[in-house]
XYZ file of C-alpha atoms in Angstrom:
688
model
C 9.498 40.444 16.683
C 11.954 38.379 18.728
C 11.386 40.582 21.774
C 7.644 40.268 21.288
C 7.949 36.495 21.046
C 9.935 36.182 24.260
C 7.589 38.617 26.001
C 4.592 36.431 25.070
C 6.485 33.362 26.253
C 7.411 34.891 29.598
C 3.867 36.215 30.102
C 2.434 32.745 29.381
C 4.801 31.099 31.868
C 3.932 33.664 34.550
C 0.235 33.009 33.952
C 0.866 29.242 34.265
C 2.596 29.811 37.620
C -0.288 32.032 38.757
C -2.805 29.375 37.713
C -0.911 26.720 39.652
C -0.658 28.864 42.812
C -4.270 30.079 42.782
C -5.550 26.666 41.740
C -3.712 25.042 44.646
C -5.330 27.633 46.941
C -8.709 26.618 45.472
C -8.009 22.967 46.271
C -7.065 21.753 42.778
C -4.341 19.112 43.007
C -1.302 18.939 40.793
C -2.755 16.114 38.726
C -5.947 18.072 38.122
C -3.768 20.797 36.602
C -1.375 18.504 34.724
C -2.654 19.925 31.437
C -0.650 23.052 32.252
C 2.456 21.086 31.247
C 1.099 21.091 27.691
C 0.417 24.833 27.987
C 4.005 25.349 29.171
C 5.337 23.284 26.270
C 3.335 25.354 23.774
C 4.567 28.604 25.319
C 8.228 27.523 25.283
C 8.065 26.098 21.749
C 6.259 29.210 20.540
C 8.950 31.415 22.053
C 11.806 29.366 20.574
C 10.293 29.135 17.109
C 9.273 32.778 16.835
C 12.672 33.911 18.137
C 14.632 31.702 15.700
C 12.158 31.761 12.772
C 10.126 34.979 13.073
C 8.488 34.426 9.690
C 7.274 30.918 10.517
C 3.592 30.909 11.466
C 3.938 27.644 13.404
C 5.728 29.451 16.234
C 3.114 32.181 16.458
C 0.299 29.616 16.512
C 2.020 27.737 19.343
C 2.583 30.971 21.237
C -1.076 31.979 20.781
C -2.239 28.575 21.996
C -0.039 28.731 25.102
C -1.043 32.312 25.933
C -4.784 31.676 25.513
C -4.807 28.509 27.619
C -2.596 30.074 30.306
C -4.783 33.174 30.495
C -7.932 31.018 30.590
C -6.679 28.991 33.573
C -5.195 31.940 35.459
C -8.282 34.154 35.183
C -10.652 31.251 35.802
C -8.930 30.177 39.025
C -8.678 33.819 40.091
C -12.414 34.285 39.642
C -13.127 30.971 41.367
C -11.067 32.093 44.378
C -13.378 35.088 44.908
C -10.530 37.616 44.958
C -11.006 41.315 44.059
C -12.321 41.901 40.526
C -13.339 38.235 40.405
C -16.535 38.912 38.465
C -14.970 40.585 35.367
C -12.113 38.061 35.371
C -14.621 35.250 34.966
C -15.325 36.515 31.460
C -12.068 35.578 29.517
C -12.409 31.867 30.189
C -15.794 31.867 28.425
C -14.242 32.567 24.988
C -10.442 32.041 25.122
C -10.886 28.329 24.475
C -11.960 29.063 20.867
C -8.730 30.733 19.617
C -6.663 28.373 21.789
C -8.072 25.232 20.153
C -8.119 26.704 16.655
C -4.489 27.802 16.966
C -3.242 24.308 17.728
C -5.578 22.785 15.078
C -4.142 25.104 12.398
C -0.523 23.986 12.988
C -0.621 21.095 10.439
C -1.816 23.491 7.723
C 1.328 25.637 8.151
C 3.842 22.944 9.085
C 6.828 22.910 8.524
C 7.586 25.990 6.395
C 5.109 28.300 8.108
C 3.223 28.975 4.874
C 0.039 27.350 3.520
C 0.811 24.657 0.992
C -1.469 26.077 -1.751
C -3.501 29.202 -2.656
C -6.672 27.216 -1.960
C -5.518 26.724 1.605
C -5.107 30.470 2.040
C -8.702 31.154 1.027
C -9.926 28.337 3.275
C -7.940 29.626 6.245
C -9.279 33.152 5.810
C -12.828 31.793 5.752
C -12.161 29.702 8.850
C -10.637 32.726 10.599
C -13.833 34.711 9.921
C -15.984 31.879 11.283
C -13.699 31.554 14.312
C -13.999 35.284 15.027
C -17.778 34.987 14.901
C -17.892 31.962 17.224
C -15.444 33.663 19.598
C -17.702 36.723 19.791
C -20.759 34.533 20.375
C -18.983 32.554 23.114
C -18.047 35.795 24.809
C -21.707 36.833 24.984
C -23.459 33.545 25.714
C -25.385 33.555 28.997
C -25.141 30.875 31.660
C -22.289 29.113 33.444
C -19.060 28.160 31.638
C -17.477 24.731 32.042
C -14.204 25.528 30.227
C -12.083 25.635 33.373
C -12.671 21.907 33.817
C -12.427 22.015 37.618
C -14.513 23.429 40.425
C -17.810 25.233 40.258
C -18.863 26.573 36.805
C -18.633 30.366 36.607
C -21.406 32.488 35.057
C -20.622 34.828 32.174
C -20.769 38.385 33.529
C -21.422 39.764 30.025
C -23.918 37.147 28.922
C -26.788 38.317 26.707
C -30.029 36.416 27.510
C -31.299 36.777 23.931
C -28.431 34.556 22.704
C -29.534 31.606 24.814
C -31.236 30.032 21.782
C -27.875 29.661 19.938
C -25.919 28.478 22.971
C -26.415 24.717 22.254
C -24.929 25.123 18.745
C -21.809 27.224 19.339
C -19.630 24.652 21.081
C -20.444 21.731 18.679
C -19.873 24.055 15.699
C -16.504 25.163 17.021
C -15.479 21.619 17.910
C -16.436 20.360 14.433
C -14.617 23.279 12.820
C -11.492 22.572 14.863
C -11.555 18.868 14.037
C -12.095 19.486 10.311
C -9.226 21.964 10.210
C -6.880 19.555 11.971
C -7.856 16.558 9.793
C -7.535 18.555 6.556
C -4.110 19.827 7.606
C -2.979 16.328 8.549
C -4.170 14.993 5.170
C -2.148 17.717 3.464
C 0.923 16.639 5.423
C 0.434 13.052 4.263
C 0.228 14.201 0.626
C 3.331 16.361 0.978
C 5.234 13.483 2.549
C 5.277 11.779 -0.863
C 6.148 14.899 -2.894
C 8.504 16.884 -0.686
C 12.277 16.991 -0.733
C 14.536 15.072 1.650
C 14.604 17.797 4.345
C 10.831 18.210 4.352
C 10.364 14.445 4.619
C 12.636 14.356 7.672
C 10.627 17.176 9.270
C 7.379 15.354 8.593
C 8.868 12.157 10.010
C 9.539 13.932 13.313
C 5.940 15.098 13.552
C 4.628 11.712 12.412
C 6.794 9.954 14.992
C 5.438 12.146 17.797
C 1.858 11.723 16.576
C 2.250 7.933 16.392
C 3.753 7.716 19.877
C 1.055 9.997 21.270
C -1.575 7.838 19.581
C -0.209 4.733 21.305
C -0.342 6.467 24.680
C -3.886 7.688 24.066
C -4.930 4.171 23.036
C -3.421 2.738 26.228
C -5.073 5.439 28.298
C -8.438 4.714 26.682
C -8.044 0.968 27.297
C -7.247 1.664 30.948
C -10.311 3.917 31.291
C -12.656 1.377 29.744
C -11.395 -1.387 32.023
C -11.270 0.474 35.384
C -14.984 -0.019 36.140
C -15.653 3.713 36.638
C -18.824 4.678 34.707
C -18.222 8.424 35.049
C -15.719 8.669 32.194
C -14.090 6.609 29.468
C -10.733 7.949 30.682
C -8.950 6.825 33.882
C -9.545 10.122 35.686
C -8.569 8.643 39.062
C -5.174 7.377 37.875
C -2.308 9.896 38.323
C -0.093 7.747 36.081
C -2.411 7.865 33.101
C -3.109 11.570 33.632
C 0.622 12.243 33.424
C 0.942 9.957 30.390
C -1.882 11.821 28.667
C -0.173 15.127 29.337
C 3.128 13.683 28.129
C 1.459 12.542 24.905
C 0.089 16.037 24.328
C 3.534 17.586 24.973
C 5.151 15.341 22.357
C 3.547 17.230 19.468
C 4.901 20.746 20.202
C 8.281 19.264 21.140
C 8.450 17.364 17.846
C 7.391 20.497 15.939
C 10.239 22.460 17.539
C 12.821 19.799 16.671
C 11.473 19.440 13.133
C 11.626 23.158 12.380
C 14.853 24.054 14.203
C 17.040 20.932 14.455
C 15.565 18.160 12.309
C 19.064 16.904 11.465
C 20.236 16.727 15.082
C 19.295 13.056 15.464
C 18.751 10.251 12.969
C 14.956 10.082 13.005
C 14.994 6.704 11.245
C 17.140 5.287 14.047
C 14.807 6.828 16.644
C 11.766 5.295 14.933
C 13.567 1.972 14.594
C 14.487 1.730 18.254
C 11.064 2.952 19.377
C 9.297 0.314 17.313
C 11.576 -2.396 18.663
C 11.130 -1.471 22.320
C 7.392 -0.821 22.053
C 6.877 -4.228 20.470
C 9.289 -5.796 22.931
C 7.522 -4.218 25.897
C 4.163 -5.417 24.635
C 5.455 -8.949 24.103
C 7.169 -9.060 27.518
C 4.146 -7.699 29.341
C 1.755 -9.982 27.477
C 4.020 -12.978 27.999
C 4.353 -12.244 31.699
C 0.567 -11.972 32.143
C -0.042 -15.173 30.187
C 2.571 -17.153 32.139
C 1.296 -15.879 35.491
C -2.302 -16.670 34.526
C -1.421 -20.142 33.223
C 0.790 -21.152 36.160
C -1.723 -19.749 38.659
C -4.508 -21.788 37.078
C -2.415 -24.982 36.929
C -0.962 -24.913 40.424
C -3.727 -22.866 42.112
C -1.091 -21.196 44.240
C -2.419 -19.045 47.067
C 0.888 -17.216 47.278
C 1.580 -15.462 44.000
C 5.288 -14.905 44.635
C 6.545 -18.274 43.262
C 4.352 -17.875 40.211
C 5.641 -14.330 39.628
C 9.248 -15.465 40.021
C 8.688 -18.311 37.549
C 7.042 -15.938 35.077
C 9.918 -13.463 35.437
C 12.380 -16.291 34.728
C 10.526 -17.321 31.582
C 10.426 -13.713 30.359
C 14.151 -13.290 31.091
C 14.956 -16.399 29.014
C 13.049 -15.200 25.964
C 13.998 -11.506 26.262
C 17.324 -11.561 24.353
C 16.279 -13.787 21.411
C 12.937 -11.970 21.170
C 14.661 -8.596 21.018
C 17.041 -9.846 18.328
C 14.198 -11.198 16.214
C 12.146 -8.024 16.587
C 15.175 -5.895 15.668
C 15.725 -7.935 12.511
C 12.045 -7.703 11.578
C 11.933 -3.914 12.042
C 15.204 -3.472 10.141
C 13.802 -5.567 7.301
C 10.753 -3.314 7.056
C 12.738 -0.051 7.204
C 16.063 -0.851 5.528
C 15.485 -4.055 3.603
C 18.147 -6.778 3.712
C 21.148 -4.598 4.487
C 21.778 -6.547 7.711
C 21.715 -9.838 5.788
C 24.069 -9.559 2.781
C 23.616 -13.240 1.974
C 19.841 -12.793 1.570
C 20.393 -9.737 -0.656
C 22.851 -11.662 -2.847
C 20.523 -14.662 -2.959
C 17.649 -12.425 -4.116
C 19.870 -10.946 -6.829
C 20.964 -14.414 -7.936
C 17.386 -15.680 -8.180
C 16.300 -12.680 -10.224
C 19.216 -13.077 -12.624
C 18.380 -16.754 -13.081
C 14.730 -15.944 -13.793
C 15.606 -13.391 -16.486
C 14.795 -15.141 -19.756
C 16.461 -12.671 -22.124
C 19.798 -10.848 -21.891
C 17.990 -7.505 -22.085
C 15.964 -8.364 -18.969
C 18.987 -9.289 -16.844
C 20.000 -5.760 -15.900
C 16.397 -4.663 -15.318
C 16.069 -7.601 -12.919
C 19.329 -6.585 -11.217
C 18.090 -3.009 -10.703
C 14.811 -4.265 -9.273
C 16.592 -6.713 -6.942
C 18.908 -4.044 -5.499
C 15.967 -1.660 -4.992
C 13.862 -4.295 -3.223
C 16.752 -5.673 -1.183
C 17.564 -2.264 0.359
C 14.113 -0.603 0.151
C 15.427 2.085 -2.222
C 12.976 4.171 -4.294
C 15.084 4.082 -7.481
C 17.984 2.052 -8.834
C 19.456 2.273 -12.333
C 22.137 0.174 -14.007
C 23.979 2.252 -16.608
C 25.978 0.241 -19.123
C 29.109 1.885 -20.486
C 28.347 2.765 -24.092
C 24.932 1.141 -23.816
C 21.398 1.588 -22.488
C 20.239 2.309 -18.942
C 18.002 -0.133 -17.082
C 16.070 1.496 -14.221
C 13.536 0.532 -11.565
C 11.447 2.979 -9.550
C 11.145 6.756 -9.604
C 14.354 8.809 -9.234
C 14.711 11.374 -6.459
C 17.298 14.092 -5.701
C 20.624 13.183 -4.135
C 21.371 10.097 -6.241
C 24.520 8.137 -5.385
C 26.675 6.686 -8.173
C 28.754 3.542 -7.659
C 31.132 2.279 -10.389
C 30.673 -1.241 -11.751
C 33.953 -2.991 -12.498
C 34.810 -6.372 -13.987
C 38.432 -7.504 -13.717
C 39.612 -3.933 -13.315
C 37.679 -2.632 -16.337
C 34.815 -0.138 -15.806
C 31.670 -1.594 -17.334
C 29.062 0.860 -16.078
C 27.571 2.575 -13.041
C 25.008 1.719 -10.384
C 22.869 4.795 -9.646
C 20.837 4.715 -6.432
C 18.397 7.172 -4.863
C 18.432 7.286 -1.026
C 15.356 6.330 0.934
C 12.778 9.073 1.516
C 14.028 11.383 4.231
C 17.690 10.350 3.865
C 20.342 12.533 2.275
C 22.645 9.646 1.389
C 23.521 6.015 1.980
C 25.060 4.893 5.253
C 28.139 2.756 5.798
C 26.082 -0.413 6.295
C 24.234 0.192 3.034
C 27.503 0.714 1.192
C 28.978 -2.511 2.572
C 26.064 -4.512 1.169
C 26.139 -2.541 -2.068
C 29.824 -3.374 -2.529
C 28.921 -7.071 -2.764
C 25.866 -6.390 -4.918
C 27.911 -4.151 -7.228
C 30.450 -6.922 -7.833
C 27.726 -9.338 -8.900
C 25.987 -6.667 -10.945
C 29.298 -5.853 -12.657
C 29.607 -9.505 -13.708
C 26.046 -9.389 -15.060
C 26.787 -6.166 -16.967
C 29.918 -7.748 -18.462
C 27.904 -10.802 -19.529
C 25.237 -8.591 -21.101
C 27.890 -6.621 -22.959
C 29.395 -9.856 -24.257
C 25.934 -10.963 -25.344
C 25.417 -7.607 -27.067
C 28.811 -7.920 -28.774
C 27.876 -11.400 -29.940
C 24.555 -10.132 -31.267
C 26.282 -7.302 -33.123
C 28.753 -9.763 -34.602
C 25.863 -11.944 -35.701
C 24.145 -8.962 -37.267
C 27.344 -8.020 -39.111
C 27.773 -11.580 -40.350
C 24.190 -11.728 -41.605
C 24.526 -8.320 -43.245
C 27.847 -9.266 -44.839
C 26.392 -12.577 -46.033
C 23.451 -10.903 -47.729
C 25.638 -8.211 -49.265
C 27.941 -10.914 -50.587
C 24.956 -12.839 -51.952
C 23.732 -9.708 -53.702
C 27.164 -9.209 -55.222
C 27.375 -12.859 -56.294
C 23.918 -12.718 -57.822
C 24.831 -9.596 -59.734
C 28.080 -11.140 -60.956
C 26.413 -14.387 -61.946
C 23.478 -12.637 -63.573
C 25.539 -9.991 -65.368
C 28.704 -12.043 -66.032
C 28.368 -15.800 -66.232
C 24.766 -15.787 -67.471
C 25.423 -13.647 -70.597
C 28.639 -15.578 -71.282
C 26.795 -18.894 -71.363
C 24.056 -17.380 -73.519
C 26.644 -16.045 -75.974
C 28.370 -19.430 -76.022
C 25.060 -21.108 -76.933
C 24.410 -18.620 -79.722
C 27.890 -19.133 -81.169
C 27.448 -22.881 -81.111
C 24.163 -22.468 -82.993
C 25.913 -20.285 -85.560
C 28.703 -22.823 -86.008
C 26.091 -25.530 -86.679
C 25.113 -23.707 -89.858
C 28.733 -23.707 -91.044
C 29.781 -27.260 -90.236
C 28.409 -30.115 -92.408
C 30.160 -32.919 -90.510
C 27.536 -34.960 -88.554
C 29.987 -35.744 -85.745
C 30.791 -32.094 -85.316
C 27.119 -31.233 -85.335
C 26.480 -33.806 -82.598
C 29.290 -32.380 -80.490
C 27.954 -28.867 -80.990
C 24.488 -30.054 -79.913
C 25.982 -31.489 -76.719
C 27.804 -28.226 -76.082
C 24.548 -26.243 -76.486
C 22.678 -28.664 -74.221
C 25.340 -28.358 -71.519
C 25.328 -24.575 -71.870
C 21.552 -24.428 -71.518
C 21.748 -26.693 -68.464
C 24.439 -24.469 -66.975
C 22.295 -21.406 -67.677
C 19.337 -23.041 -65.891
C 21.583 -23.931 -62.937
C 22.923 -20.380 -62.802
C 19.370 -19.023 -62.915
C 18.340 -21.354 -60.066
C 21.446 -20.383 -58.099
C 20.797 -16.685 -58.671
C 17.204 -16.969 -57.514
C 18.279 -18.955 -54.447
C 20.880 -16.385 -53.431
C 18.378 -13.521 -53.397
C 14.822 -13.006 -54.684
C 15.290 -11.374 -58.090
C 12.247 -9.165 -57.664
C 14.007 -7.231 -54.871
C 16.583 -5.892 -57.334
C 14.124 -5.212 -60.139
C 10.983 -4.063 -58.288
C 12.186 -3.058 -54.833
C 10.834 -4.372 -51.535
C 7.262 -3.132 -51.920
C 7.077 -4.223 -55.565
C 8.517 -7.641 -54.754
C 5.882 -8.209 -52.055
C 3.122 -7.074 -54.450
C 4.455 -9.456 -57.085
C 4.505 -12.314 -54.607
C 1.007 -11.447 -53.382
C -0.337 -11.466 -56.945
C 0.657 -15.135 -57.272
C -1.468 -16.168 -54.227
C -4.971 -17.104 -55.387
C -8.125 -16.764 -53.312
C -6.893 -13.921 -51.077
C -7.309 -10.167 -51.506
C -4.008 -8.589 -50.451
C -3.400 -4.854 -50.069
C 0.202 -3.662 -49.863
C 0.579 -0.173 -48.380
C 3.731 1.914 -47.968
C 3.836 4.733 -45.404
C 5.772 7.451 -47.140
C 8.839 6.373 -49.081
C 11.330 3.706 -48.135
C 15.025 4.619 -48.144
C 17.752 2.448 -49.617
C 17.791 -0.598 -47.363
C 20.647 -2.986 -46.589
C 20.403 -6.289 -48.441
C 19.895 -8.289 -45.228
C 16.971 -6.092 -44.174
C 15.311 -6.366 -47.589
C 15.591 -10.160 -47.637
C 14.390 -10.564 -44.036
C 11.408 -8.252 -44.606
C 10.469 -10.068 -47.841
C 10.768 -13.545 -46.285
C 8.774 -12.529 -43.176
C 6.018 -10.975 -45.269
C 5.893 -14.027 -47.585
C 5.703 -16.451 -44.637
C 3.009 -14.355 -42.898
C 0.956 -14.286 -46.122
C 1.331 -18.035 -46.493
C 0.141 -18.567 -42.907
C -2.826 -16.248 -43.432
C -3.806 -18.148 -46.588
C -3.239 -21.691 -45.306
C -4.194 -21.560 -41.630
C -6.273 -18.475 -40.825
C -8.633 -18.825 -43.808
C -8.492 -15.068 -44.316
C -10.221 -13.501 -47.315
C -8.476 -10.136 -46.941
C -4.927 -9.347 -45.780
C -3.240 -5.979 -45.366
C 0.535 -5.570 -45.633
C 2.014 -2.299 -44.370
C 5.600 -1.117 -44.822
C 6.973 1.990 -43.156
C 9.886 3.553 -41.337
C 9.589 4.156 -37.591
C 11.776 6.316 -35.395
C 15.448 5.432 -35.051
C 15.749 4.029 -38.589
C 13.600 0.943 -37.973
C 11.675 -0.726 -40.775
C 8.220 -1.954 -39.762
C 6.565 -4.814 -41.620
C 2.980 -5.446 -40.556
C 0.792 -8.230 -41.940
C -2.772 -8.269 -40.574
C -5.519 -10.625 -41.706
C -9.235 -10.805 -40.948
C -9.366 -14.551 -40.396
C -10.040 -16.537 -37.239
C -7.704 -17.339 -34.392
C -4.067 -18.087 -35.285
C -3.523 -21.715 -36.249
C -0.342 -23.764 -36.448
C 2.435 -21.423 -37.600
C 0.184 -18.461 -37.185
C 0.464 -18.255 -33.459
C 2.131 -21.280 -31.950
C 5.678 -22.594 -32.222
C 5.604 -23.903 -35.810
C 8.480 -23.778 -38.277
C 7.125 -20.708 -40.068
C 6.683 -18.741 -36.877
C 10.139 -19.695 -35.666
C 11.726 -18.721 -38.987
C 10.110 -15.267 -38.896
C 11.335 -14.635 -35.379
C 14.827 -15.953 -36.184
C 15.139 -13.731 -39.266
C 14.210 -10.675 -37.168
C 16.509 -11.687 -34.296
C 19.451 -12.130 -36.677
C 19.310 -8.406 -37.389
C 18.682 -7.361 -33.784
C 14.989 -6.810 -34.417
C 11.754 -8.294 -33.140
C 8.802 -10.134 -34.600
C 5.581 -10.183 -32.581
C 2.725 -12.475 -33.599
C -0.612 -12.095 -31.888
C -4.316 -11.399 -32.232
C -5.504 -8.441 -34.255
C -7.981 -6.005 -32.664
C -11.336 -6.875 -34.134
C -10.374 -10.459 -34.960
C -7.687 -12.173 -36.965
C -3.905 -12.328 -36.682
C -1.316 -9.570 -36.714
C 2.381 -10.022 -37.466
C 4.574 -7.013 -36.690
C 8.290 -7.158 -37.449
C 10.621 -4.327 -36.512
C 13.994 -4.491 -38.276
C 16.863 -2.034 -37.669
C 17.611 -0.525 -41.085
C 20.817 1.323 -40.299
C 23.525 1.555 -42.934
C 25.468 -1.658 -42.573
C 28.878 -0.318 -43.427
C 28.612 2.641 -41.062
C 27.252 0.424 -38.286
C 30.021 -2.094 -38.811
C 32.666 0.612 -38.716
C 31.180 2.108 -35.552
C 31.026 -1.260 -33.757
C 34.557 -2.092 -34.876
C 35.805 1.218 -33.469
C 34.037 0.534 -30.153
C 35.526 -2.950 -29.977
C 38.990 -1.553 -30.712
C 38.696 1.079 -27.987
C 37.478 -1.522 -25.500
C 40.330 -3.893 -26.286
C 42.910 -1.110 -26.158
C 41.564 0.228 -22.834
C 42.234 3.838 -23.831
C 40.616 5.119 -20.593
C 38.058 7.287 -22.336
C 34.739 7.918 -20.714
C 32.728 4.813 -21.581
C 29.474 6.757 -21.739
C 30.859 8.931 -24.535
C 30.905 5.951 -26.867
C 27.151 5.618 -26.690
């Protein structure tokens, strides 16, 4: 296959040379045959690709395109020269243009791997190949002169069939439309794959996209020159050798870029090539436009007959603005492609602003990840907290880079970054900026960990307080309460045995004091913890409380069965439900309220109170005392309480309270704190 590839390449080059020699004999100038440079490029690229990648269809398509165009020109010029066998050699140029154009139009469908991107493409390509074979056969038999050579006198088709003259007007438009549709569909597929492919494929597509963009600029300039040259014969500047060469150069860019993309896409940094090209194209446009404007303005002001002083003045003005303009354009292009990596202060300022805007500790690290991603134009950034959650921004991609986050010599987490599309890693300039960003992010992670430690300590204190209150209530209810009751009964018994009035008065005082003490103990017991929680459980206590609220129909539902709950969770859930019911009764004017209790994933107790009243009023939805108390009770345990409208009307209160075993949680947190203080060097992620 390699020998065949090089044989096709050599044959195509020999045909190009023959076309040039015979065309020059026919009077065709070099510029009239400048398109043969594109044919040469296709032949060389086809030979290189098929020799190095025999299984890649892109090389064979390029080789077929070069061979067909070379054979078309060589045989056409030979026939036009009137040499021996000129008549039969006028026939190939009547149909070779069909496979030549279709070959180059099919390249995007196979680029860069050489295989169609989907089974649907294969069926489409087979159908197009059948249509192309039919149009090629028709072109080969159409009667009349052929204009495919593009120069000199049109040559008649020696094998033309007169009966096919009726279809002649439709063959060329059909083939042209087919070629354009194939090319556009393939290009659209490349655009879709650019977002889904791996890093290597993205780099390959960048090479082809770069060449296509540069060729598009040249074509646009060539079209502008043709429309402004005053020649009505063509929209292109056909009399300008410069623009003819530029058009040929633009066409040669595509096969050259395809060869680099398939064979050596890592040879140069395509992002740097695109960066510098953008800068110098914009700079050239600004310099040229500025020069024309200055010359026009000075010429109009001074009405100078001699244009030399005006040109010198314009050149001086352009020279003065060249350096600062280039610097500004370079910064602007770098900002678009790489973000703020050339301006570490701006990147740090963006990070600082985002951290200041974060209202809650949990949002700080998410804001930090977003700031780093936006500052450096990275597709994905994640902040991993040692022994804690991960806060990410964007969509991860292969080849992630991990940077440690350190605070005062202690590892506090990792910064995980995905390179930009088409890059296999992060460059030295990116890493220099990231070193500063990582230091600030490490401080933020340390602050968040301290905040989390403080929250856990608060949760432990609240849990310990409620457990202690439950113990005190039990002791007072089971110990001091019965003792005072027994003391009262004994005093009553002694009254029946003592006839002395003074003693009876003293005993009456003792019984009165004992009854007062019993009432105080009962009040104290009820204040420490709602008694119904210990006698009826959480659901029963809420039902008991709901039964004492007149004028409202309250349904209490339990999803499944509730496990044994910590004392703090029971009290918080009861108080939140009681406050939500009070708000529904007082402010919403609800006639029906539903209370739902259930366990969610991760050992979280959900308390939902939904009423069918109007919009939330006062504590029901604003910043009243009741609303604040519900949120504070949930926050004390590390939970949440969301108050908002209910679908269909009314108010919905949803509290989510972590219901983990308090003693186990406390022991786990204490062990984590001990390891952190000791600095045992264990993997911090293992603690999570």
